[in-house]
Structures are given as C-alpha cells and as structure tokens.
Amino acid sequence: MIASLLIANRGEIACRVIRTARRLGIRTIAVHSDADAKALHVREADAAIHVGASPARESYLVGERIIAAARATGAEAIHPGYGFLSENADFAQAVLDAGLIWVGPKPHSIRAMGLKDAAKKLMIEAGVPVTPGYHGEDQSAERLKAEADSIGYPVLIKAVAGGGGKGMRKVNVPGDFAEMLESCRREAAASFGDDRVLIEKYIERPRHIEVQVFGDHHGNVVHLFERDCSLQRRHQKVIEEAPAPGMDEATRAAVCAAAVKAARAVDYVGAGTIEFIADGSAGLRADRIWFMEMNTRLQVEHPVTEEITGQDLVEWQLRVAAGERLPKLQDELAIQGHAIEARLYAEDPVHQFLPSTGRLDHFVLPRSVRIETGVEEGDRISPYYDPMIAKLVAHGPSRQWAIDELVNALEAVEVWPVKTNAAFLACAAADPDFRAGEVDTGFIPAKLDELVPDPAPSEGVWNMAAVATLSADFGTAADEDPWTALGGFRTNADPVRRVSLDHGGKVRTIEAVAELALEGVATAQEGSVLVFADGQAFAFSLPGAGGARAGGDSLDGDLLSPMPGRVIAVDAAPGMTVAKGQKLVTLEAMKMEHSLTAPFAGVVTKLDVAEGAQVTEGTLLVRIERKEEA
C-alpha cells in the first residue's frame, strides 16, 4: 500500500480522500493557495504546503508546483481528486516521470477520452453507440452552421475539451446559432484553453445516465452500475441518484456492458465514468441510449455508487494505483437499496442563482444523512473556486424512502449569512413528478418558477421571529418565561403579545402566538433575529436597530457587482436606451458566467467598467435612469 499521499486538490474532495487515506494508515499531505491557508483540508491533513496565489491558475493548476510540493514533503503518490489537473494527461505523465505514483488512469487513456470528437470516433470503432453529430476538423463558423442545419434543430454546441457543464450551448433555431457559437467558444477558451467545438443532435427528452467503471493493471475491468444525473441547471448536475429510476435489468445489462467495452477500448485503469444520453420519451431502452463522453477521474457524485454497493471508491483507487487487483470482480457486486445526492451550493436562487461568498457565521448541516463538505462554521466561501460547499447523500431501502430522507435533511440546513440553494433542492426533490421518476434534463428549466422558493417569510416565520425576539434579552428578561409575562391575556385563547419587526425594510407588527412557533430554528442576539425554516434563512431586526437584515431588491438604477469577478462582456454604453431585463454586463466568477440585466426600462447614464476589468463585490458597474415603458 502507498505510504504517503499528496492530494492535489482542495475542499470536500480533499477531505474525502484524507478520510479514507487515514483509515488505511496513509500519511496525507495537503496543498493550498493563499485563500486556503486555513481551510479544512489543510487542517485535517498530516502536513500541508503552500503552492501559490489564490486564483487556481496560479496555484492548483500549476503542475510543476504540485510535483515540487510532493518531492519536498516526501510524498510517494499524488491523488488529483476531480477538476483542476485530474484529467490533464501531460500532468499525469509528469507525475510518473518524476518517479511518483499517479492515482488515476494511464496518460494515453486520458488523452484518448479527453477530446470529445476523437473519443466518439474511437467509440464508434469499438462498437459503442454514439449520438448523431459533427466531430470534424473544419471549425469555420460557416461549416459548423451548415452541419447544424443538416442535423436539424435543436442542436447542442459542445466544447471539444469541455467538461463539468462548461462550454455547452443549446441552439433552438438557426438564427441563434452564430451568437451561441461565439459564447460557447469564449467560455471554452477561458475554461480549457481550447475553443474548438462539436455539434450534436439535441435530444428533446434527454436523460443523463452514467456508468461507474473501474480497471486495474491486471486486465480486470468492472462496472459498479449506473447513476441518473438528469436533474441539471445550466448543464450542471444538481441532484444525482443510483440506480436510475425506470431502468430494467435488460437495459442495465446492455448499458453497463457498453461502458465496460468503452473502458477496455482505451486500456483503462482506475476510476472512470462512461456518460450516456438517453431518449426518455418512451422510457429507458437500450437502443435509445448513446455514448456521450468519458470522465477519466472520480466523479463528484461517486458517493451514491458507494452507498448502493457498499464500496469505498477512493480505497479502490489507492489499491489499484499501488498495483493491487480490484477488490471485487463483477459477480461480487450487487445493488443494495437506493441512494440520492444533492449538491449544496453557495448561491442565491432568488437572484438568478448568483454565487454567494463570505464567512460562514452559522453553519449547521443535518446528521441524518451522509455529509461531504470541505468547510466548517467560521470558514469562508471564496470567490476563487467552485461554489459547492457540501453534498448531502441519503440511502435507504427504496427510492421514496431515500427522497424523504433527503428532503428532510435539506429542510434542516442552517447557513448564514452565505446564501444557499437548500430550499430550491428540497422543492426539486419533493416535486411529485420527480418522485414519480418523470425526470429529464429539462425538468428544472421547465419548473424553475415553481422550484425557486418564495423569498418572503411566511406567517409562521414572522411569528417565530416574534417569539424569539420576546424570548431574548431585548424583549423579556432571559431568565423569565416569556409567556407568563405577556400582556394581552384572553381567557380560553392562546397568549399573544405584539412586537414590531423589520425584514428587508418591511416593518410589521406581529401578534406572537407561542403555539404557532413550532417548526424551524430561531436565534436572537443584539437586536437581530435569524429564523431557519425549510432550508431558508430569514433575518429580522427591531425597527431602527439595524443588525442582520435580509436585503430586498434595489429600486434604484445602480447595478453593483454581486461578487468579485472579471468583466468578460459589456453590452451597454452611455446614453443607451435599455429595456427591462436587457443584458448589460457579464461577469465571470466561481467558474461561471453571470449576466447582470436592467432592473427596469431606462437610459444608461453611467458606465464604470470595461471588458477585462477585475471588480470587487459592491463595485458600481452601470447606472440607469428610469424610463417609464409605454
């Protein structure tokens, strides 16, 4: 077994690898940027070493520094986690050339599957079915447009070197193709340093089915069954589960066999995922499922596979890298129950899912489900990296049981002041269509308005805030029973007392009723009250007291940067007349593009940024003077 391991990653995956390595008696070394100097993965590792500045391109993505760190700390092996350098064939080769163990597939396997067009050609040769599309060398806009017209709309433009939902655009009509191609190429160049694309037929009711595969150096290749990752927003996976709902044994056998065939075609070693796209319009059928791509690494959603198989995939990775045979062969693996995972992101669904950064002053996750996270209370969510802060994984004897456990766990999430998507995830998992297994990748876009939670507090939340206010020092002595001291007593009625509270500038006087404050958690201090209910956080204060207030939508025309980031596009100009909702500025932050739009119809009176500028949170970008629409 490997004696010492450097984890070339950060956050929850670094913590995940450290946990298994510690159980196996392996010494662990963490790497960190400036921003992560005090991060949880640094605190949990046996040793840690600094590798550069906060931006990933100056630290986690600098392979030479990672290898130098391994040498300096006496590491025997490097585990890349996922993202960053995990699918970089040149880095994998450099690790091997340095005399270190690479916990991952062979470099030539990574190269074979790294470019989507070449991978599909290889799969066709291996007899694996692929989706109709264009994977040619001619990258002229004219040729790509002609191929899209020939395939028939809608089509999907995908970055050849893409992954993780980056560099993908759906085009519904021919007139949108040029704009979408430019946007896709820009994102692909920024994310992967390669702006080449391929064109695929867009499946109208697509389901994202993927198969976990594993190979060793002794010629053994197995699958660990399938996962369904169809719940996505902007091509980013949101909720994943295993096994796939509606997958019968015959279809499972065919798809998993195709995945093993694909892995063998590239001489695969280690953990990998073969991703398929399925036409779900008539249920899952083997003849309607096509190869899409291969991820030559461990996946974010690997815990659901671990839960249904009872296997530790990180342990498998380490054992295979050390030269051991696979811990189990195909006939020793079986599905046990159902597992479902939700990705908790630091983002605000109410405001177009903008990332949310800052210190986790309050951070409590439920203990009823498996939690994978790289932060603790008091840590900071940085603008430099992916906004995922935790994964919640439920496992049980049935799909319905697992869904119930997940929904309950999501509704119990308590995070402040960073915003999260917990309530949004709970709504998605609790949706009747999802519970019935009626899922495809268009599920969230079609139901988005229903799934985004109401930002306004319910009557129960207002009452809970009032009860907490009266129970705290600034309304009633802390050692008193607030209900014995309340005025307004009425015979045979619940005791009530009035209290005025401010939420986001809205002031209400509440008749607090103790019996109504039954669900959720409330904390009160220094004139402020926080209420956690159904995955949301609501901040209240006494009128005029200030404190933690939940911001409402600004009614003026100042567009401020919601986060630190880089301006990648400016579509406004001084004196321009704009319509409500018109895109004005596009920011790149936390690995995503975010468009800021006009809050109302008006005229641009001030433009303070240019393309390429770096901005901090709160920077004035554009000012608009209101113009009443006809």
XYZ file of C-alpha atoms in Angstrom:
630
model
C 0.000 0.000 0.000
C 1.053 3.598 -0.619
C 2.795 5.108 2.409
C 2.315 8.843 1.810
C -0.134 10.694 -0.432
C -0.286 14.278 -1.660
C -3.810 15.426 -2.584
C -3.601 17.876 -5.478
C -6.978 19.413 -4.747
C -8.983 21.287 -2.140
C -12.344 21.412 -0.399
C -14.635 18.472 0.130
C -12.864 16.049 -2.224
C -9.539 16.660 -0.474
C -11.231 15.996 2.872
C -12.871 12.894 1.387
C -9.549 11.448 0.211
C -7.873 12.283 3.527
C -10.562 10.379 5.417
C -10.024 7.135 3.502
C -6.233 7.504 3.460
C -6.191 7.947 7.226
C -8.245 4.773 7.663
C -5.686 2.904 5.544
C -2.762 4.273 7.541
C -1.504 6.526 4.742
C 0.212 9.821 5.606
C -1.549 12.716 3.852
C -0.181 15.999 2.513
C -2.457 18.887 1.531
C -1.634 21.680 -0.880
C -3.148 25.122 -0.561
C -3.336 28.544 -2.156
C -3.255 31.839 -0.273
C -7.043 31.788 0.080
C -6.998 28.261 1.511
C -4.192 28.690 4.058
C -6.579 27.907 6.925
C -9.000 25.661 5.022
C -10.458 22.473 6.491
C -8.488 20.161 4.191
C -5.289 21.864 5.370
C -6.257 21.423 8.999
C -7.165 17.749 8.536
C -4.063 16.617 6.621
C -0.907 15.367 8.344
C 1.106 18.038 6.544
C 0.400 20.958 4.214
C 2.374 23.034 1.739
C 1.691 26.342 0.000
C 1.602 26.227 -3.819
C 0.689 29.739 -4.899
C -1.718 32.661 -5.044
C -5.482 32.399 -4.659
C -6.516 32.051 -8.332
C -6.435 28.377 -9.311
C -4.346 29.114 -12.405
C -1.606 30.396 -10.074
C -1.729 27.508 -7.610
C -3.819 24.343 -8.013
C -3.398 24.323 -11.797
C 0.389 24.741 -11.793
C 1.571 21.160 -12.210
C 5.247 21.942 -11.634
C 4.473 23.347 -8.198
C 2.350 20.344 -7.276
C 5.121 17.929 -8.193
C 7.703 20.071 -6.391
C 5.468 20.015 -3.308
C 5.293 16.216 -3.475
C 9.055 15.963 -3.643
C 9.561 18.481 -0.842
C 7.218 16.629 1.509
C 8.335 13.109 0.682
C 5.043 12.071 -0.888
C 5.031 8.730 -2.669
C 1.875 9.322 -4.700
C -0.414 12.086 -5.962
C -4.216 11.913 -5.947
C -5.731 14.628 -8.176
C -9.324 14.500 -6.876
C -11.648 15.874 -9.560
C -11.442 19.082 -11.518
C -8.168 21.020 -11.662
C -5.448 18.680 -13.027
C -7.345 15.400 -12.686
C -7.830 14.924 -16.445
C -4.614 16.540 -17.618
C -2.634 13.847 -19.432
C 0.564 15.918 -19.502
C 0.423 16.361 -15.738
C -0.223 12.644 -15.216
C 2.819 11.859 -17.350
C 4.931 14.400 -15.471
C 3.965 12.755 -12.174
C 5.086 9.377 -13.488
C 8.278 10.841 -14.969
C 9.076 12.270 -11.525
C 9.071 8.752 -10.125
C 5.784 9.235 -8.269
C 2.639 7.083 -8.267
C -0.267 8.622 -10.186
C -3.619 7.764 -8.629
C -5.508 7.808 -11.879
C -5.698 6.331 -15.370
C -2.782 5.999 -17.759
C -1.926 9.238 -19.596
C -2.749 7.725 -23.001
C -6.227 6.783 -21.733
C -6.822 10.357 -20.600
C -5.727 11.646 -23.996
C -7.947 9.163 -25.807
C -11.043 10.366 -23.962
C -10.016 13.985 -23.401
C -11.247 15.298 -26.741
C -14.929 14.599 -27.310
C -14.678 14.316 -31.079
C -11.771 11.832 -31.033
C -13.425 9.870 -28.216
C -16.602 9.422 -30.226
C -14.680 8.197 -33.246
C -12.929 5.691 -31.000
C -16.237 4.527 -29.534
C -17.710 4.026 -32.990
C -14.742 1.808 -33.847
C -15.254 -0.120 -30.599
C -18.932 -0.725 -31.371
C -20.323 1.638 -28.735
C -23.393 3.597 -29.979
C -22.958 7.407 -30.175
C -25.337 10.301 -30.791
C -25.667 11.773 -34.299
C -23.455 14.826 -34.811
C -20.461 16.548 -36.410
C -16.979 15.952 -34.992
C -14.890 17.207 -37.921
C -11.724 19.278 -38.135
C -13.243 22.181 -40.091
C -14.066 24.707 -37.344
C -15.203 27.571 -39.534
C -18.451 29.178 -38.435
C -19.881 28.525 -41.897
C -19.151 24.781 -41.791
C -20.436 24.407 -38.242
C -23.633 26.252 -39.136
C -24.110 24.081 -42.224
C -23.662 20.907 -40.183
C -26.150 22.123 -37.592
C -28.667 22.890 -40.331
C -28.125 19.404 -41.742
C -28.564 17.654 -38.387
C -31.739 19.617 -37.659
C -32.604 21.871 -34.740
C -32.383 21.898 -31.827
C -28.677 21.128 -31.692
C -26.088 21.249 -28.931
C -22.754 23.049 -29.371
C -20.140 21.448 -27.108
C -16.522 22.332 -26.424
C -14.231 19.566 -27.694
C -12.184 19.813 -24.486
C -15.190 20.519 -22.280
C -16.443 19.041 -19.053
C -18.399 19.906 -15.921
C -21.130 21.602 -17.930
C -18.760 24.250 -19.311
C -18.696 25.119 -22.994
C -22.179 23.905 -23.894
C -24.970 25.802 -25.632
C -28.360 24.642 -26.891
C -29.480 26.265 -30.144
C -33.192 26.110 -30.879
C -33.365 27.972 -34.198
C -30.869 28.761 -36.990
C -30.916 32.484 -36.227
C -29.395 31.939 -32.774
C -26.502 29.790 -33.930
C -23.861 32.483 -34.503
C -24.369 34.136 -31.113
C -24.392 30.809 -29.250
C -21.282 29.620 -31.076
C -19.385 32.761 -30.095
C -20.468 32.447 -26.475
C -19.558 28.750 -26.354
C -16.145 29.355 -27.891
C -15.402 32.191 -25.459
C -16.260 30.054 -22.448
C -14.343 27.063 -23.826
C -11.220 29.166 -24.424
C -11.410 30.646 -20.922
C -12.060 27.309 -19.211
C -9.924 24.897 -21.236
C -7.618 26.960 -23.434
C -9.244 25.341 -26.495
C -12.158 26.911 -28.372
C -12.876 24.024 -30.750
C -16.402 22.638 -30.687
C -18.506 19.754 -31.965
C -22.182 19.677 -32.904
C -24.691 17.097 -31.666
C -28.358 16.457 -32.180
C -30.187 17.724 -29.099
C -32.404 15.007 -27.632
C -35.750 16.537 -26.698
C -36.370 14.484 -23.542
C -32.829 13.565 -22.616
C -31.820 11.684 -19.521
C -28.232 11.701 -18.321
C -27.264 8.135 -17.466
C -23.692 7.323 -16.481
C -21.918 4.120 -15.511
C -19.126 3.833 -12.952
C -16.282 1.732 -14.307
C -13.061 0.546 -12.699
C -9.984 -1.150 -14.129
C -6.720 -2.445 -12.707
C -3.225 -3.139 -14.034
C -4.017 -6.849 -14.345
C -6.572 -6.531 -17.138
C -9.702 -6.584 -14.958
C -12.491 -4.114 -15.731
C -15.825 -3.964 -13.897
C -18.798 -1.654 -13.668
C -20.457 -0.583 -10.437
C -23.851 0.034 -12.070
C -25.436 3.240 -13.252
C -26.333 6.651 -11.899
C -29.024 9.056 -13.107
C -27.825 12.669 -13.173
C -30.697 14.179 -15.149
C -31.575 16.977 -12.717
C -29.382 19.769 -14.036
C -29.348 23.542 -14.225
C -27.285 25.163 -16.963
C -25.769 21.730 -17.670
C -24.522 21.492 -14.076
C -25.658 18.443 -12.116
C -27.820 19.287 -9.130
C -29.284 16.014 -7.839
C -27.913 12.544 -8.674
C -29.184 9.101 -7.777
C -28.448 5.407 -8.159
C -29.801 3.226 -9.559
C -31.572 5.079 -12.370
C -35.362 5.117 -11.927
C -37.142 3.011 -14.537
C -34.031 1.061 -15.538
C -34.936 -2.602 -16.096
C -32.394 -5.394 -15.804
C -32.062 -5.989 -19.551
C -31.370 -2.332 -20.293
C -28.980 -2.109 -17.333
C -27.045 -5.116 -18.585
C -26.739 -3.629 -22.099
C -25.676 -0.147 -20.963
C -23.200 -1.393 -18.369
C -21.714 -3.835 -20.889
C -21.236 -0.959 -23.333
C -19.485 1.028 -20.587
C -17.072 -1.820 -19.891
C -16.417 -2.149 -23.624
C -15.638 1.577 -23.788
C -13.229 1.340 -20.853
C -11.416 -1.638 -22.368
C -11.097 0.225 -25.674
C -8.780 2.766 -24.007
C -6.888 0.334 -21.753
C -8.490 1.930 -18.717
C -7.081 1.737 -15.175
C -8.635 3.299 -12.072
C -11.964 5.045 -11.555
C -13.833 6.405 -14.555
C -17.331 7.237 -15.694
C -18.883 6.497 -19.070
C -21.622 9.055 -19.690
C -24.613 8.274 -21.870
C -27.513 10.336 -23.106
C -30.859 8.553 -23.241
C -34.039 9.457 -25.071
C -36.528 9.228 -22.226
C -39.629 9.872 -24.307
C -40.548 6.170 -24.302
C -38.781 5.038 -21.135
C -35.247 3.725 -20.885
C -34.434 1.386 -23.790
C -31.048 0.013 -24.768
C -31.490 1.098 -28.386
C -32.185 4.697 -27.332
C -29.102 5.259 -25.168
C -25.903 6.673 -26.711
C -22.345 7.302 -25.575
C -21.713 10.949 -24.783
C -18.280 11.195 -23.154
C -15.965 9.656 -20.580
C -14.731 11.336 -17.418
C -11.322 9.885 -16.648
C -11.454 10.564 -12.917
C -13.554 10.133 -9.819
C -16.904 11.928 -10.109
C -18.468 14.406 -7.697
C -21.448 12.043 -7.415
C -19.423 8.932 -6.560
C -20.970 8.673 -3.034
C -24.283 7.386 -4.406
C -22.449 4.492 -6.044
C -20.595 3.840 -2.802
C -23.868 3.761 -0.899
C -25.623 1.231 -3.153
C -22.585 -1.061 -3.483
C -21.062 -0.741 -0.008
C -17.652 0.015 -1.552
C -15.155 2.818 -0.868
C -14.122 4.003 -4.328
C -11.231 6.092 -3.030
C -9.836 2.958 -1.383
C -10.231 1.158 -4.711
C -8.285 3.962 -6.392
C -5.431 3.748 -3.904
C -5.224 -0.032 -4.051
C -5.249 -0.104 -7.854
C -2.600 2.647 -8.002
C -0.444 0.557 -5.664
C -0.627 -2.341 -8.144
C -3.250 -4.453 -6.396
C -6.080 -6.235 -8.183
C -9.614 -4.860 -7.999
C -11.088 -5.552 -4.546
C -14.124 -7.227 -6.141
C -14.959 -8.726 -9.522
C -18.246 -8.282 -11.390
C -20.142 -11.238 -9.901
C -19.301 -9.992 -6.400
C -21.023 -6.631 -6.892
C -24.741 -6.001 -6.368
C -27.146 -3.088 -5.903
C -28.324 -2.508 -2.339
C -31.249 -0.096 -1.995
C -31.333 3.414 -3.420
C -29.154 6.480 -2.880
C -29.658 10.117 -3.802
C -27.298 13.094 -3.528
C -27.918 16.844 -3.588
C -25.224 19.458 -4.170
C -25.458 22.332 -1.709
C -24.163 25.426 -3.458
C -23.290 28.851 -2.096
C -25.684 30.671 -4.379
C -28.918 32.651 -4.245
C -31.753 31.050 -6.252
C -33.973 34.086 -5.673
C -31.487 36.308 -7.515
C -30.700 34.222 -10.608
C -28.506 31.810 -8.623
C -25.728 34.363 -8.200
C -22.836 32.940 -6.162
C -22.666 33.952 -2.528
C -19.358 34.445 -0.748
C -18.234 35.343 2.752
C -17.801 33.915 6.227
C -19.984 31.067 7.471
C -21.051 32.672 10.721
C -23.659 29.948 11.195
C -23.219 26.577 9.507
C -25.170 23.554 10.697
C -25.846 20.535 8.493
C -28.121 17.611 9.476
C -26.634 14.386 10.827
C -29.416 12.194 9.462
C -27.655 11.735 6.086
C -24.112 11.366 4.811
C -22.374 14.735 4.553
C -19.378 15.508 2.362
C -18.001 19.008 2.904
C -14.786 20.974 2.973
C -15.862 23.741 5.339
C -16.869 24.264 8.947
C -18.561 27.099 10.801
C -16.270 30.105 10.756
C -14.664 29.218 7.402
C -15.022 31.473 4.371
C -16.566 30.766 0.985
C -14.066 32.139 -1.516
C -14.902 33.698 -4.889
C -11.957 31.889 -6.457
C -13.384 28.363 -6.632
C -16.483 26.313 -7.358
C -19.459 27.383 -5.184
C -20.319 23.857 -3.980
C -19.970 23.766 -0.189
C -21.380 20.333 0.655
C -23.062 17.191 -0.628
C -25.974 15.589 1.214
C -26.407 11.882 0.488
C -29.388 9.775 1.588
C -29.500 5.984 1.269
C -32.352 3.625 2.052
C -34.250 0.518 1.042
C -36.313 2.326 -1.614
C -36.215 5.415 -3.791
C -39.152 7.007 -1.981
C -37.504 6.411 1.385
C -34.249 7.996 0.199
C -36.081 11.005 -1.253
C -37.945 11.586 2.012
C -34.687 11.467 3.966
C -33.030 13.891 1.572
C -35.897 16.390 1.647
C -35.966 16.350 5.452
C -32.210 16.882 5.557
C -32.285 19.771 3.082
C -35.036 21.500 5.019
C -32.881 21.247 8.153
C -29.875 23.055 6.609
C -28.869 26.203 8.534
C -26.425 28.593 6.834
C -25.894 32.331 7.406
C -25.097 34.879 6.011
C -23.994 32.982 2.895
C -26.974 32.114 0.719
C -27.560 28.504 -0.345
C -29.812 26.545 -2.685
C -31.058 24.194 0.076
C -34.724 25.205 -0.215
C -34.557 25.000 -4.008
C -33.114 21.478 -3.795
C -35.786 20.443 -1.306
C -38.526 21.697 -3.638
C -36.987 19.804 -6.568
C -36.661 16.528 -4.653
C -40.183 16.840 -3.246
C -41.786 17.596 -6.619
C -44.449 14.972 -7.476
C -43.073 14.418 -10.985
C -39.572 13.821 -9.662
C -40.901 11.447 -7.034
C -42.689 9.562 -9.789
C -39.426 9.210 -11.728
C -40.593 11.550 -14.505
C -37.215 13.220 -14.962
C -35.125 14.525 -17.819
C -32.527 17.264 -18.171
C -35.259 19.800 -18.933
C -37.002 19.165 -15.604
C -35.512 22.130 -13.714
C -35.728 24.690 -16.552
C -39.388 23.775 -17.129
C -40.300 24.061 -13.454
C -37.875 26.770 -12.374
C -40.517 29.262 -11.253
C -42.170 26.599 -9.097
C -38.904 25.393 -7.580
C -37.354 28.732 -6.618
C -38.541 29.387 -3.058
C -40.550 32.445 -2.102
C -38.116 34.950 -0.547
C -40.846 36.425 1.636
C -41.235 34.990 5.158
C -44.410 33.012 5.814
C -46.741 33.926 8.667
C -45.209 31.113 10.688
C -41.718 32.526 10.175
C -42.835 36.032 11.187
C -44.392 34.580 14.318
C -41.271 32.537 15.084
C -39.156 35.689 14.795
C -41.525 37.493 17.134
C -41.406 34.668 19.685
C -37.599 34.623 19.549
C -37.488 38.406 19.954
C -39.713 38.322 23.030
C -37.730 35.423 24.464
C -34.436 37.278 24.072
C -32.901 39.868 26.331
C -34.110 42.816 24.274
C -37.784 41.995 24.864
C -38.032 39.920 28.020
C -35.543 39.046 30.732
C -33.636 35.959 29.687
C -34.464 34.055 32.853
C -38.201 34.686 32.618
C -40.792 32.542 30.942
C -41.922 34.999 28.233
C -45.434 33.587 28.185
C -46.032 34.288 31.884
C -45.086 37.932 31.399
C -47.039 38.763 28.252
C -49.766 41.342 28.117
C -52.974 40.932 26.141
C -54.162 37.882 28.064
C -57.507 36.471 26.850
C -59.471 33.736 28.550
C -59.516 30.432 26.647
C -57.211 31.847 23.948
C -53.574 31.498 23.111
C -51.494 34.141 24.933
C -50.365 36.843 22.496
C -48.121 39.875 22.559
C -47.416 42.421 19.855
C -43.906 43.060 18.574
C -42.691 45.118 15.614
C -40.052 43.624 13.343
C -38.163 44.711 10.225
C -37.359 42.264 7.416
C -35.557 43.718 4.413
C -37.069 47.149 5.027
C -40.602 45.827 5.521
C -41.885 46.519 9.028
C -44.768 44.574 10.514
C -46.362 44.413 13.948
C -46.925 40.775 14.859
C -49.247 39.257 17.437
C -46.916 36.466 18.522
C -48.579 33.177 19.366
C -46.378 30.593 21.078
C -48.185 27.579 19.696
C -47.521 28.706 16.099
C -43.761 28.799 16.543
C -43.258 25.063 16.263
C -41.120 24.439 13.187
C -37.721 25.828 12.311
C -34.899 27.208 14.403
C -34.543 30.801 15.602
C -31.641 32.612 17.186
C -31.709 36.142 18.572
C -28.926 38.487 19.612
C -28.126 42.204 19.670
C -31.465 43.293 18.318
C -31.457 40.811 15.446
C -33.270 37.535 14.895
C -32.431 34.732 12.473
C -35.044 32.142 11.574
C -34.136 28.937 9.732
C -37.085 27.195 8.139
C -37.404 24.718 5.253
C -33.823 25.287 4.115
C -34.062 29.076 4.080
C -32.677 31.739 6.380
C -34.649 34.876 7.272
C -33.148 37.867 9.103
C -35.210 40.268 11.199
C -34.368 43.250 13.379
C -36.173 45.653 15.648
C -37.217 48.740 13.653
C -34.337 51.200 13.609
C -31.992 48.750 15.313
C -30.082 47.745 12.168
C -28.479 44.347 12.575
C -28.695 41.415 10.222
C -31.218 42.402 7.582
C -32.172 40.486 4.533
C -31.642 42.707 1.542
C -34.533 43.330 -0.809
C -34.387 44.208 -4.489
C -32.975 47.670 -5.087
C -35.452 50.086 -6.618
C -32.769 52.409 -7.984
C -30.813 52.003 -11.173
C -27.392 51.219 -9.699
C -26.133 47.816 -10.809
C -23.466 46.683 -8.356
C -21.192 43.699 -8.752
C -22.709 40.928 -6.598
C -19.291 39.278 -6.140
C -15.628 39.676 -7.009
C -15.001 38.695 -10.607
C -13.803 39.614 -14.087
C -15.883 41.533 -16.615
C -15.929 39.421 -19.776
C -18.548 41.319 -21.780
C -20.083 44.799 -21.750
C -23.299 45.247 -23.735
C -24.145 48.744 -22.502
C -22.971 52.216 -23.463
C -23.620 55.687 -22.004
C -26.830 57.138 -23.382
C -28.167 53.742 -24.492
C -31.877 53.103 -24.028
C -32.452 49.691 -22.464
C -35.479 47.513 -21.778
C -36.242 45.774 -18.520
C -34.300 42.509 -18.380
C -31.818 43.509 -21.102
C -28.308 42.104 -20.571
C -25.821 44.835 -19.718
C -22.694 43.289 -18.199
C -21.419 39.709 -17.960
C -19.135 38.679 -15.095
C -17.035 35.549 -14.729
C -16.705 34.327 -11.149
C -16.608 30.991 -9.352
C -16.079 29.222 -12.706
C -19.359 30.519 -14.146
C -20.638 33.356 -16.334
C -23.250 35.651 -14.738
C -25.268 38.208 -16.695
C -26.488 41.380 -14.991
C -29.637 42.830 -16.514
C -31.545 46.090 -16.389
C -33.986 46.152 -13.440
C -36.354 48.393 -15.408
C -36.622 50.256 -18.689
C -34.386 53.303 -18.795
C -31.314 55.082 -20.095
C -27.708 54.238 -19.203
C -26.317 57.353 -17.520
C -23.056 55.883 -16.235
C -20.769 53.019 -17.253
C -17.824 52.437 -14.927
C -16.272 49.215 -16.284
C -14.697 47.843 -19.419
C -14.238 44.325 -20.702
C -11.374 42.576 -18.903
C -11.651 44.623 -15.713
C -11.386 42.912 -12.323
C -14.069 44.119 -9.919
C -14.763 43.612 -6.233
C -18.102 42.938 -4.585
C -20.235 46.092 -4.476
C -18.469 47.853 -7.363
C -20.784 50.157 -9.331
C -20.936 48.804 -12.879
C -23.821 50.603 -14.569
C -26.284 53.304 -13.568
C -29.692 53.528 -15.249
C -32.205 56.359 -15.088
C -35.779 55.099 -15.078
C -37.858 55.479 -18.206
C -41.484 54.508 -17.998
C -42.457 51.859 -20.533
C -45.331 52.700 -22.888
